[in-house]
mmCIF file with all atom_site columns, C-alpha atoms in Angstrom:
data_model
loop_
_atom_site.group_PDB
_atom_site.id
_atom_site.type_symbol
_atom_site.label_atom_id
_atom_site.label_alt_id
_atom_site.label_comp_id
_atom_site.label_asym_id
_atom_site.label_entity_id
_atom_site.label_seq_id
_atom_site.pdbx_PDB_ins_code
_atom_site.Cartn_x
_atom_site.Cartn_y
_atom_site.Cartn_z
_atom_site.occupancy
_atom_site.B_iso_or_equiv
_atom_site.pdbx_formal_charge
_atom_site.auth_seq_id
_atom_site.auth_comp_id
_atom_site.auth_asym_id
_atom_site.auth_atom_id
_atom_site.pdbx_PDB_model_num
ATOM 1   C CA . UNK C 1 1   ? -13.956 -47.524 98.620 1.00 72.00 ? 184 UNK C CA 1
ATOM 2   C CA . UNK C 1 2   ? -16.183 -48.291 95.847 1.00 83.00 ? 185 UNK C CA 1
ATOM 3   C CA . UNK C 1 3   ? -17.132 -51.700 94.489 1.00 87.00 ? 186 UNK C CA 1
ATOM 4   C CA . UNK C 1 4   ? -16.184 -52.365 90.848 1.00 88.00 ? 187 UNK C CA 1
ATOM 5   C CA . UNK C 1 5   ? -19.602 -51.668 88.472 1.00 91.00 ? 188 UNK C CA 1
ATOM 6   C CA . UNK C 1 6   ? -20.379 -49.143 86.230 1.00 92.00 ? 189 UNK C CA 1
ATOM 7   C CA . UNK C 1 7   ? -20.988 -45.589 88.118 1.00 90.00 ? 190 UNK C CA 1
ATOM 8   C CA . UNK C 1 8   ? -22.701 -42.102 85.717 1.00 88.00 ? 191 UNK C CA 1
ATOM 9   C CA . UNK C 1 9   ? -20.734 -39.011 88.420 1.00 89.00 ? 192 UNK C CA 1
ATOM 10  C CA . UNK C 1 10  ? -22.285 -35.813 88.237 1.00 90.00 ? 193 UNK C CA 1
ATOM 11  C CA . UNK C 1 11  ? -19.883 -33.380 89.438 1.00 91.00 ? 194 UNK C CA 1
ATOM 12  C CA . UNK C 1 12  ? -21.698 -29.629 89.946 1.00 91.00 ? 195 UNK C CA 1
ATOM 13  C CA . UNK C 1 13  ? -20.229 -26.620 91.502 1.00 90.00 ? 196 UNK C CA 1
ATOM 14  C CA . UNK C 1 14  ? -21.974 -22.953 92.309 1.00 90.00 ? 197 UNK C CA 1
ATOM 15  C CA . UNK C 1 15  ? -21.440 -21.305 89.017 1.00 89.00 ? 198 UNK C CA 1
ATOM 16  C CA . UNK C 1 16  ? -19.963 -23.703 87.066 1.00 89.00 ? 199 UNK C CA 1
ATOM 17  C CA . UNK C 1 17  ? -21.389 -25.966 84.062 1.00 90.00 ? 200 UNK C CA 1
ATOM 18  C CA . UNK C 1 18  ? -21.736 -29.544 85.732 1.00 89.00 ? 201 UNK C CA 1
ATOM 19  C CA . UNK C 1 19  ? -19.740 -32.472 84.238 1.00 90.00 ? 202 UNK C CA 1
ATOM 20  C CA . UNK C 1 20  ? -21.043 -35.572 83.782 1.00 91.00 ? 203 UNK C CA 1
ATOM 21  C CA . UNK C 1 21  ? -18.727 -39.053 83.442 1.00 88.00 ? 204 UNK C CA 1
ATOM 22  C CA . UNK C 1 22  ? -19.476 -42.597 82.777 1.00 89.00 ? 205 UNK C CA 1
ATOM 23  C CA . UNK C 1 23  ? -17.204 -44.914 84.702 1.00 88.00 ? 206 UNK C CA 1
ATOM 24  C CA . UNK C 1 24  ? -16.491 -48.082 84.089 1.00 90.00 ? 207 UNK C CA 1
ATOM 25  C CA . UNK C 1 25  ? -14.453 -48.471 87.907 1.00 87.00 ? 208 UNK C CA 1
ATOM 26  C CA . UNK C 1 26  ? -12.225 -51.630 87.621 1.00 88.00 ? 209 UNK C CA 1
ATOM 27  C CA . UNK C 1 27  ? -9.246  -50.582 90.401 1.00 83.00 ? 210 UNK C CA 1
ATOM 28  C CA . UNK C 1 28  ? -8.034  -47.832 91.454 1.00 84.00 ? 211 UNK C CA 1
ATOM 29  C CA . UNK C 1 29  ? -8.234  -44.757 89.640 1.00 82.00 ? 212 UNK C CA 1
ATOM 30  C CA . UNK C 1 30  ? -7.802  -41.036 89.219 1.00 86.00 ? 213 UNK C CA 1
ATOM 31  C CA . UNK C 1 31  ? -9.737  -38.848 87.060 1.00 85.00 ? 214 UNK C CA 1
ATOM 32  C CA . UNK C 1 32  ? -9.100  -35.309 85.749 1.00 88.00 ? 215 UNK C CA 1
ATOM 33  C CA . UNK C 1 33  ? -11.937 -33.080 85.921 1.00 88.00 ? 216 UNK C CA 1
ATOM 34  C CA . UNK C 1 34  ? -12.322 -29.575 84.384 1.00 86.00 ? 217 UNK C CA 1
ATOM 35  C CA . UNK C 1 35  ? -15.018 -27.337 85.305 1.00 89.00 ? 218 UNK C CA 1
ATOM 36  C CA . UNK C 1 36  ? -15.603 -24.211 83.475 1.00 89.00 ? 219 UNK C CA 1
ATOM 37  C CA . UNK C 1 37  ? -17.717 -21.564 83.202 1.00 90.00 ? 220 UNK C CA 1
ATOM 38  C CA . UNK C 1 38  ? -21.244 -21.806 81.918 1.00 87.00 ? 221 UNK C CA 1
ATOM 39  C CA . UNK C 1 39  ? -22.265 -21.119 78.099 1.00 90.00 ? 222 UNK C CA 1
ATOM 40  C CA . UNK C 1 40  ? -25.857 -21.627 78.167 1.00 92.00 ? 223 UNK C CA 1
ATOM 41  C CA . UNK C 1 41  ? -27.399 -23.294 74.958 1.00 94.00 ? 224 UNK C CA 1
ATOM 42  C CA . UNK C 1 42  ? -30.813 -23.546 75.764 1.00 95.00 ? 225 UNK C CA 1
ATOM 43  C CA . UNK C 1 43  ? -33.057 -22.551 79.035 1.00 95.00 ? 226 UNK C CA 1
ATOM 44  C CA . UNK C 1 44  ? -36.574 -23.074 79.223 1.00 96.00 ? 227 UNK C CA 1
ATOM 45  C CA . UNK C 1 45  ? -38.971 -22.573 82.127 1.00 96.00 ? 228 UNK C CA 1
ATOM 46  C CA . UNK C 1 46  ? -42.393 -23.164 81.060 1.00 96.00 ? 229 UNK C CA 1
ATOM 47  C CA . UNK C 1 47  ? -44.066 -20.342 81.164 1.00 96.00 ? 230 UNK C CA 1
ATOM 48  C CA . UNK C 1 48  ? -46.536 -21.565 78.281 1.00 95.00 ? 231 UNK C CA 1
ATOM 49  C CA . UNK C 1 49  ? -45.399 -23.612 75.479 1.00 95.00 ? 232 UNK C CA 1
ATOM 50  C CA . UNK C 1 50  ? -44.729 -21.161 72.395 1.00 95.00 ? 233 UNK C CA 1
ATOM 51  C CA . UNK C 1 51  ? -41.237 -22.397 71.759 1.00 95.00 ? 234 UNK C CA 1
ATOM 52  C CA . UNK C 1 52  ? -42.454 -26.004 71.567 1.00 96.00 ? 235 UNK C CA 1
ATOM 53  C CA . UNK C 1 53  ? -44.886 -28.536 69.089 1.00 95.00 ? 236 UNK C CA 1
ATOM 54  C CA . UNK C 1 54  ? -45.714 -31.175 69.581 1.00 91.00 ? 237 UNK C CA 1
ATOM 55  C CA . UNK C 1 55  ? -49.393 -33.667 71.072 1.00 83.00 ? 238 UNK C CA 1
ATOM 56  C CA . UNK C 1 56  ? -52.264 -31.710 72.700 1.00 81.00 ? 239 UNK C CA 1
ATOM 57  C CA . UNK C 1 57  ? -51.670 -34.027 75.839 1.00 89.00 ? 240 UNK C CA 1
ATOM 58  C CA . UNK C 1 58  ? -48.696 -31.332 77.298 1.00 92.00 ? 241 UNK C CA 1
ATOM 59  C CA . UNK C 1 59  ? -49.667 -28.222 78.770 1.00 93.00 ? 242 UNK C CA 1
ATOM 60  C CA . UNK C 1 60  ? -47.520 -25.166 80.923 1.00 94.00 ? 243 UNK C CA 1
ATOM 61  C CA . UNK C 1 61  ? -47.820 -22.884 83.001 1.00 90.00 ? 244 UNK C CA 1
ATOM 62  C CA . UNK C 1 62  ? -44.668 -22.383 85.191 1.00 94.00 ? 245 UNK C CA 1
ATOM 63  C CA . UNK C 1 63  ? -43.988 -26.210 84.404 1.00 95.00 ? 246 UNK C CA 1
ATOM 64  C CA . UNK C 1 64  ? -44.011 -28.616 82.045 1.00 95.00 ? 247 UNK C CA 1
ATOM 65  C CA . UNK C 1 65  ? -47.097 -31.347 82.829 1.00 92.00 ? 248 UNK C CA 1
ATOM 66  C CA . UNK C 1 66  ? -47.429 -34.436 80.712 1.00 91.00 ? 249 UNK C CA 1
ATOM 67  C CA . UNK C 1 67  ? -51.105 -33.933 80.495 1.00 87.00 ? 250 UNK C CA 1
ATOM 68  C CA . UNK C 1 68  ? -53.667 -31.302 81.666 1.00 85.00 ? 251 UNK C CA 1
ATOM 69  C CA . UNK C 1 69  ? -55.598 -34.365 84.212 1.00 84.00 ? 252 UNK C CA 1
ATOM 70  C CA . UNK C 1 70  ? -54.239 -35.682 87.342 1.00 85.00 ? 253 UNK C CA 1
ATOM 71  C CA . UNK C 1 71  ? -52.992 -38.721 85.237 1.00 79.00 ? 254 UNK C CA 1
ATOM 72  C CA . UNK C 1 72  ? -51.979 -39.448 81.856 1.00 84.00 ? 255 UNK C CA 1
ATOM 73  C CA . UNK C 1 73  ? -53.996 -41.156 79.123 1.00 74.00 ? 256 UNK C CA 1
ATOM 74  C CA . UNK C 1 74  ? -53.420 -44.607 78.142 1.00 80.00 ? 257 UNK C CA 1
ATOM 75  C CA . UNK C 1 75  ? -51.735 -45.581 74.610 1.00 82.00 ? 258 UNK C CA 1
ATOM 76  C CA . UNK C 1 76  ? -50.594 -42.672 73.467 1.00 79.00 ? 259 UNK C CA 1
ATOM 77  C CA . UNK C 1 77  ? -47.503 -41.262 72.489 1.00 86.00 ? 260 UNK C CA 1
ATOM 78  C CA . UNK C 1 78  ? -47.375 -37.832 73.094 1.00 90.00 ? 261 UNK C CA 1
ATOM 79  C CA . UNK C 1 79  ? -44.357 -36.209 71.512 1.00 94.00 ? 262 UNK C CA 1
ATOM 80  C CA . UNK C 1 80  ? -43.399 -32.581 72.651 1.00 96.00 ? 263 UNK C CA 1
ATOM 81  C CA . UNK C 1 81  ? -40.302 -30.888 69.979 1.00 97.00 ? 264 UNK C CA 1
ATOM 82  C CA . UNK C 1 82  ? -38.606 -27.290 70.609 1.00 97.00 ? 265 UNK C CA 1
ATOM 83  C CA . UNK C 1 83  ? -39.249 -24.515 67.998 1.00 96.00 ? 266 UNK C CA 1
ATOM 84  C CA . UNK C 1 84  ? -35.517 -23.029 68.247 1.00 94.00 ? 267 UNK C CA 1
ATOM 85  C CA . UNK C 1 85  ? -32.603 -25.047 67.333 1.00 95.00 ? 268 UNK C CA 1
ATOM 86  C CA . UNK C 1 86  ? -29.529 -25.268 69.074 1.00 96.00 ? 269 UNK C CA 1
ATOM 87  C CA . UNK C 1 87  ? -26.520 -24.702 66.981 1.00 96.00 ? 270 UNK C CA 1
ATOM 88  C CA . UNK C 1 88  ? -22.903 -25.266 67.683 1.00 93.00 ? 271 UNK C CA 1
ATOM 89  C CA . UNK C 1 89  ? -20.032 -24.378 65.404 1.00 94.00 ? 272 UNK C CA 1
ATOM 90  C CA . UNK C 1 90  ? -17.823 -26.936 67.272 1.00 94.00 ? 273 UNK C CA 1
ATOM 91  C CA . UNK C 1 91  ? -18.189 -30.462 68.731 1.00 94.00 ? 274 UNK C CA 1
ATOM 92  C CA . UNK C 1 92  ? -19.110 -29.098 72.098 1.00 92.00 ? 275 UNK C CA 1
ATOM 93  C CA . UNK C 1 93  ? -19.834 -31.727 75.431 1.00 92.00 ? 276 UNK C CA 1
ATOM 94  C CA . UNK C 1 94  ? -22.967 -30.271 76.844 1.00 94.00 ? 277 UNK C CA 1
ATOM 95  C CA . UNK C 1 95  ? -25.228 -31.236 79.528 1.00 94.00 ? 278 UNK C CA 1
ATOM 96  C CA . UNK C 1 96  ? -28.904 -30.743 80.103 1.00 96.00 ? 279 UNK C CA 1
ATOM 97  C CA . UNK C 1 97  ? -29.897 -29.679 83.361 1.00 96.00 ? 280 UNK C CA 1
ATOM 98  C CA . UNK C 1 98  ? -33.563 -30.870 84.468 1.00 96.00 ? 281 UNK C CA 1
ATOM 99  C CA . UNK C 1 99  ? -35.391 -29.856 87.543 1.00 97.00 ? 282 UNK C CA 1
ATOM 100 C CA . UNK C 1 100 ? -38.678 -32.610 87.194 1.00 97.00 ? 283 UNK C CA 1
ATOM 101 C CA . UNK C 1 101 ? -40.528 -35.083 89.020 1.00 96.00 ? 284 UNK C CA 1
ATOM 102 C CA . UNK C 1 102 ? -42.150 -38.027 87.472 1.00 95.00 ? 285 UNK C CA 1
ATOM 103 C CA . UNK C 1 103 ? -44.184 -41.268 88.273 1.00 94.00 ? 286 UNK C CA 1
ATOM 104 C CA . UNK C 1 104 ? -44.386 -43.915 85.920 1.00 94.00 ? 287 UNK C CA 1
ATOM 105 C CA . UNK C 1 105 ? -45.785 -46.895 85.369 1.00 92.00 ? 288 UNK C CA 1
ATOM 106 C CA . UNK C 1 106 ? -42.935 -49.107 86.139 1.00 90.00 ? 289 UNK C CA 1
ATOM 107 C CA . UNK C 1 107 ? -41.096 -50.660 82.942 1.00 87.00 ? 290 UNK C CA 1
ATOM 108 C CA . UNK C 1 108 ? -44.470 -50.135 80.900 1.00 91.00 ? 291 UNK C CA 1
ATOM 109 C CA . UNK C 1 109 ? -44.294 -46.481 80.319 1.00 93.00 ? 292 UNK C CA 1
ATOM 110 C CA . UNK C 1 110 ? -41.567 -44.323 79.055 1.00 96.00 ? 293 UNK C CA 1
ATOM 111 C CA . UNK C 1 111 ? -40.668 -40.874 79.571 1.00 96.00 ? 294 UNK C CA 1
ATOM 112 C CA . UNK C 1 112 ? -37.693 -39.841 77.036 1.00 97.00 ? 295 UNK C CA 1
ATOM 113 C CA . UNK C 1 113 ? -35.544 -37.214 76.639 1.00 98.00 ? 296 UNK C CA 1
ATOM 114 C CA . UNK C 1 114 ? -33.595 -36.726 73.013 1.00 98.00 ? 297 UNK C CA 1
ATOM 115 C CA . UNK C 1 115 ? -32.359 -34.603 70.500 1.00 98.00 ? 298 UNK C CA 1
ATOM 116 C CA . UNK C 1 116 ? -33.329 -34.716 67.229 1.00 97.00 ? 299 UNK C CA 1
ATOM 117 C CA . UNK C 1 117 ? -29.944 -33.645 64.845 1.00 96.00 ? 300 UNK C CA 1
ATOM 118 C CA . UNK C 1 118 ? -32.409 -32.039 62.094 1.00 95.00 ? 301 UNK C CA 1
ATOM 119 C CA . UNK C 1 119 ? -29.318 -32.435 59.454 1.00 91.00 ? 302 UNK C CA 1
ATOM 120 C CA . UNK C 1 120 ? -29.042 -36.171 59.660 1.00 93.00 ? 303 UNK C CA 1
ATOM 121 C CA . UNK C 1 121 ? -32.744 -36.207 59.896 1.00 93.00 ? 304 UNK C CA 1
ATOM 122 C CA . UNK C 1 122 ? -32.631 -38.864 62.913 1.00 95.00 ? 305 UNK C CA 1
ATOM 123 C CA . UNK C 1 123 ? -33.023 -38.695 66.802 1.00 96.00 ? 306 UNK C CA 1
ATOM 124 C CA . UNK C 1 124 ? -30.555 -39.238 69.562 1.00 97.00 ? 307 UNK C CA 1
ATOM 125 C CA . UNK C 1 125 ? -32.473 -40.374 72.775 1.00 97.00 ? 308 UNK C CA 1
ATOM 126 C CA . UNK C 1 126 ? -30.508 -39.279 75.629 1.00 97.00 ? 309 UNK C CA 1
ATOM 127 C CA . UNK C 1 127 ? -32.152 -41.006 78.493 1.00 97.00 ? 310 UNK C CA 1
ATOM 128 C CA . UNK C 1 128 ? -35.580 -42.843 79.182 1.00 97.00 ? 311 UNK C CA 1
ATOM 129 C CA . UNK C 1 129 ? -37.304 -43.210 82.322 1.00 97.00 ? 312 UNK C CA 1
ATOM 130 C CA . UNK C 1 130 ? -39.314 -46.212 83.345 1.00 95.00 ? 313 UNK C CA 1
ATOM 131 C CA . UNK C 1 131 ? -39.976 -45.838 87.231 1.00 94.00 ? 314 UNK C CA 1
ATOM 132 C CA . UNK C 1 132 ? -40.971 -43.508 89.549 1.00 94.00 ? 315 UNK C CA 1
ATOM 133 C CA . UNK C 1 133 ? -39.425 -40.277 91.543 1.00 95.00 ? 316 UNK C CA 1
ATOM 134 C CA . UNK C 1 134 ? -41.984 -38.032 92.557 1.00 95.00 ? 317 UNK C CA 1
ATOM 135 C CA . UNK C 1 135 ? -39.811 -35.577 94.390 1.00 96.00 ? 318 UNK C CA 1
ATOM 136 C CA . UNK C 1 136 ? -38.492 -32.426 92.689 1.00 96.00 ? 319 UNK C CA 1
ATOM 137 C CA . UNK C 1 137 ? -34.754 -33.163 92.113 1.00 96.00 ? 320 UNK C CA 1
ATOM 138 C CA . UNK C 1 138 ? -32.364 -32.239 89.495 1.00 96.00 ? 321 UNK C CA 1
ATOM 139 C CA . UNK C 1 139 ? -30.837 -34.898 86.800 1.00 96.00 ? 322 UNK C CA 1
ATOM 140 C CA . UNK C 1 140 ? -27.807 -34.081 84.783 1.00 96.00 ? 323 UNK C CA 1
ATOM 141 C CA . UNK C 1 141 ? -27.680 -35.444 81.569 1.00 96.00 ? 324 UNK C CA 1
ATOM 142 C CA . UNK C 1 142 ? -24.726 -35.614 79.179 1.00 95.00 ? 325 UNK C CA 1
ATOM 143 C CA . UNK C 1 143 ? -24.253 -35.304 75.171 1.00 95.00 ? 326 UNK C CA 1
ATOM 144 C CA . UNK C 1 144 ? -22.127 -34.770 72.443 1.00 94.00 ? 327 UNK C CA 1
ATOM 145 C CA . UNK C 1 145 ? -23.197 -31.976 70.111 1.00 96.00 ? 328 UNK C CA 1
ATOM 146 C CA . UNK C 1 146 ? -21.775 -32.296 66.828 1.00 95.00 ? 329 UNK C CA 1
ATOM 147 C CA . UNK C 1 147 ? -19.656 -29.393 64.677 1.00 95.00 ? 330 UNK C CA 1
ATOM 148 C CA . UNK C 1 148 ? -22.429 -27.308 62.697 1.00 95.00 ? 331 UNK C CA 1
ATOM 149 C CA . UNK C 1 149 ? -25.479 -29.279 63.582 1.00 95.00 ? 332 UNK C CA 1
ATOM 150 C CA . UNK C 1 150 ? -28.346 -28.312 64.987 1.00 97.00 ? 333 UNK C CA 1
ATOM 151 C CA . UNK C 1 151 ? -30.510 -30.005 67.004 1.00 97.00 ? 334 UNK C CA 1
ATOM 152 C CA . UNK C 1 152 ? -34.122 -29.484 68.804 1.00 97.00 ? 335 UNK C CA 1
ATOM 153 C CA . UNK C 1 153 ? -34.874 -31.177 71.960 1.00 98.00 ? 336 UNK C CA 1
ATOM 154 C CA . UNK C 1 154 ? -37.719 -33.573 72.398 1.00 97.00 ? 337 UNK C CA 1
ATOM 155 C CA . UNK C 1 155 ? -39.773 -34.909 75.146 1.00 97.00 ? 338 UNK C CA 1
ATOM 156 C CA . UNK C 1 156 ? -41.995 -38.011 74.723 1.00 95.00 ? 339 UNK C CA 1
ATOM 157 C CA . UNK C 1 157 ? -43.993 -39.683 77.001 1.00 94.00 ? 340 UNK C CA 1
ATOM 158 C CA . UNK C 1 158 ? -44.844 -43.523 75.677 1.00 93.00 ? 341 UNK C CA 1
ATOM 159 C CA . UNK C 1 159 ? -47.815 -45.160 77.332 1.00 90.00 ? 342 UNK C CA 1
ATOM 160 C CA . UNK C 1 160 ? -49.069 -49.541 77.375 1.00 88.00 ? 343 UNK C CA 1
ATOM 161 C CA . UNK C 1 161 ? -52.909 -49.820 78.235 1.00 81.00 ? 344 UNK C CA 1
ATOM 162 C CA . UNK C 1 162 ? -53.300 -50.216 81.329 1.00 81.00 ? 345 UNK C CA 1
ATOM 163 C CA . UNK C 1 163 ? -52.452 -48.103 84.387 1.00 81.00 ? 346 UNK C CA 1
ATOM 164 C CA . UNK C 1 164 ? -52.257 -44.339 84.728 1.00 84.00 ? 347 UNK C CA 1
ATOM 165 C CA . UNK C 1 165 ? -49.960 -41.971 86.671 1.00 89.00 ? 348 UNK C CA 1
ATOM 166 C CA . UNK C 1 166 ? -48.926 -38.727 87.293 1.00 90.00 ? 349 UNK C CA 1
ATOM 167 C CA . UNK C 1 167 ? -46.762 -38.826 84.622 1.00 90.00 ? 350 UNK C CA 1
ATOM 168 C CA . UNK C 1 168 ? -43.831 -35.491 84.670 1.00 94.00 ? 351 UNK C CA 1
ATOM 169 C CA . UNK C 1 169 ? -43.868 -31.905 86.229 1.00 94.00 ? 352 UNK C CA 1
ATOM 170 C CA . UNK C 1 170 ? -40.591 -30.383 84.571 1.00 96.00 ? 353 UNK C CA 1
ATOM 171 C CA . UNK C 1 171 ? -39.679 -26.957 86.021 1.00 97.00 ? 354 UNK C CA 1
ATOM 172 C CA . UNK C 1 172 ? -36.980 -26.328 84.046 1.00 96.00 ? 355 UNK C CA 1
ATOM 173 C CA . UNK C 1 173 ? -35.243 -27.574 81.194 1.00 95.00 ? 356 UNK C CA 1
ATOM 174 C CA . UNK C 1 174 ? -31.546 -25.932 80.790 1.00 94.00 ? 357 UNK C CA 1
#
């Protein structure tokens, strides 16, 4: 039995797209959950970083690194943006699938993940980090993709003055 709070579930099966829900768990309750099979919008491993723009602070070479030291630089803002778009011709509930490790500075720095919708001209931030988890593990992350937009992803790290860290390793973005 759970306690009543606020729960993110990230169902994943063997060759099925994950689903992610938001839970606001009050009382009992039973939720209907479709899986289905996997249309792949975007994959990226990080081989080098070709498809992507963005600070001089990133670098790649099988993963994504927040900096090309040990640790990250202070106050900076390094901003890292996809060359190819992701387009959908319907409102389409995807979720990004990240393989990563990261050490922050806790509640000073920010690693963020968003989207920027390049026809409204603004970004969506999907999810910030401000702690640390530096064990590879996989994060599920949910978002609504509008009808006929495209989008490009983004990947910012945000740094105060003071202490530095490891900052991310991303092995995969999908």
């Amino acid at each position: 039995s759970w306690h009543e709070d606020l729960y993110r579930l990230a169902i994943v099966s063997e060759g099925l797209s994950p689903a992610v829900i938001d839970l606001s768990l009050t009382g009992d309750e039973t939720i209907s959950i479709n899986l289905t099979e996997p249309e792949i919008l975007f994959e990226e491993n990080f081989d080098n970083l070709d498809n992507w723009s963005g600070s001089v602070y990133w670098s790649a070479e099988g993963s994504l690194l927040s900096q090309t030291s040990f640790t990250y630089n202070n106050s900076i803002e390094a901003l890292l943006t996809s060359s190819d778009p992701i387009h959908v011709e319907e409102e389409t509930d995807a979720v990004f699938q990240l393989s990563l490790r990261y050490e922050l500075e806790w509640d000073n720095d920010t690693l963020s993940l968003g989207l920027n919708d390049i026809n409204q001209g603004e970004i969506i931030w999907l999810n910030h980090w401000t702690d640390q988890y530096w064990v590879e593990h996989t994060e599920y992350i949910p978002a609504i993709l509008d009808s006929g937009a495209y989008y490009s992803i983004m990947i910012r790290l945000k740094t105060d003055g003071s202490v530095q860290y490891r900052g991310l390793e991303m092995e995969s973005l999908t």
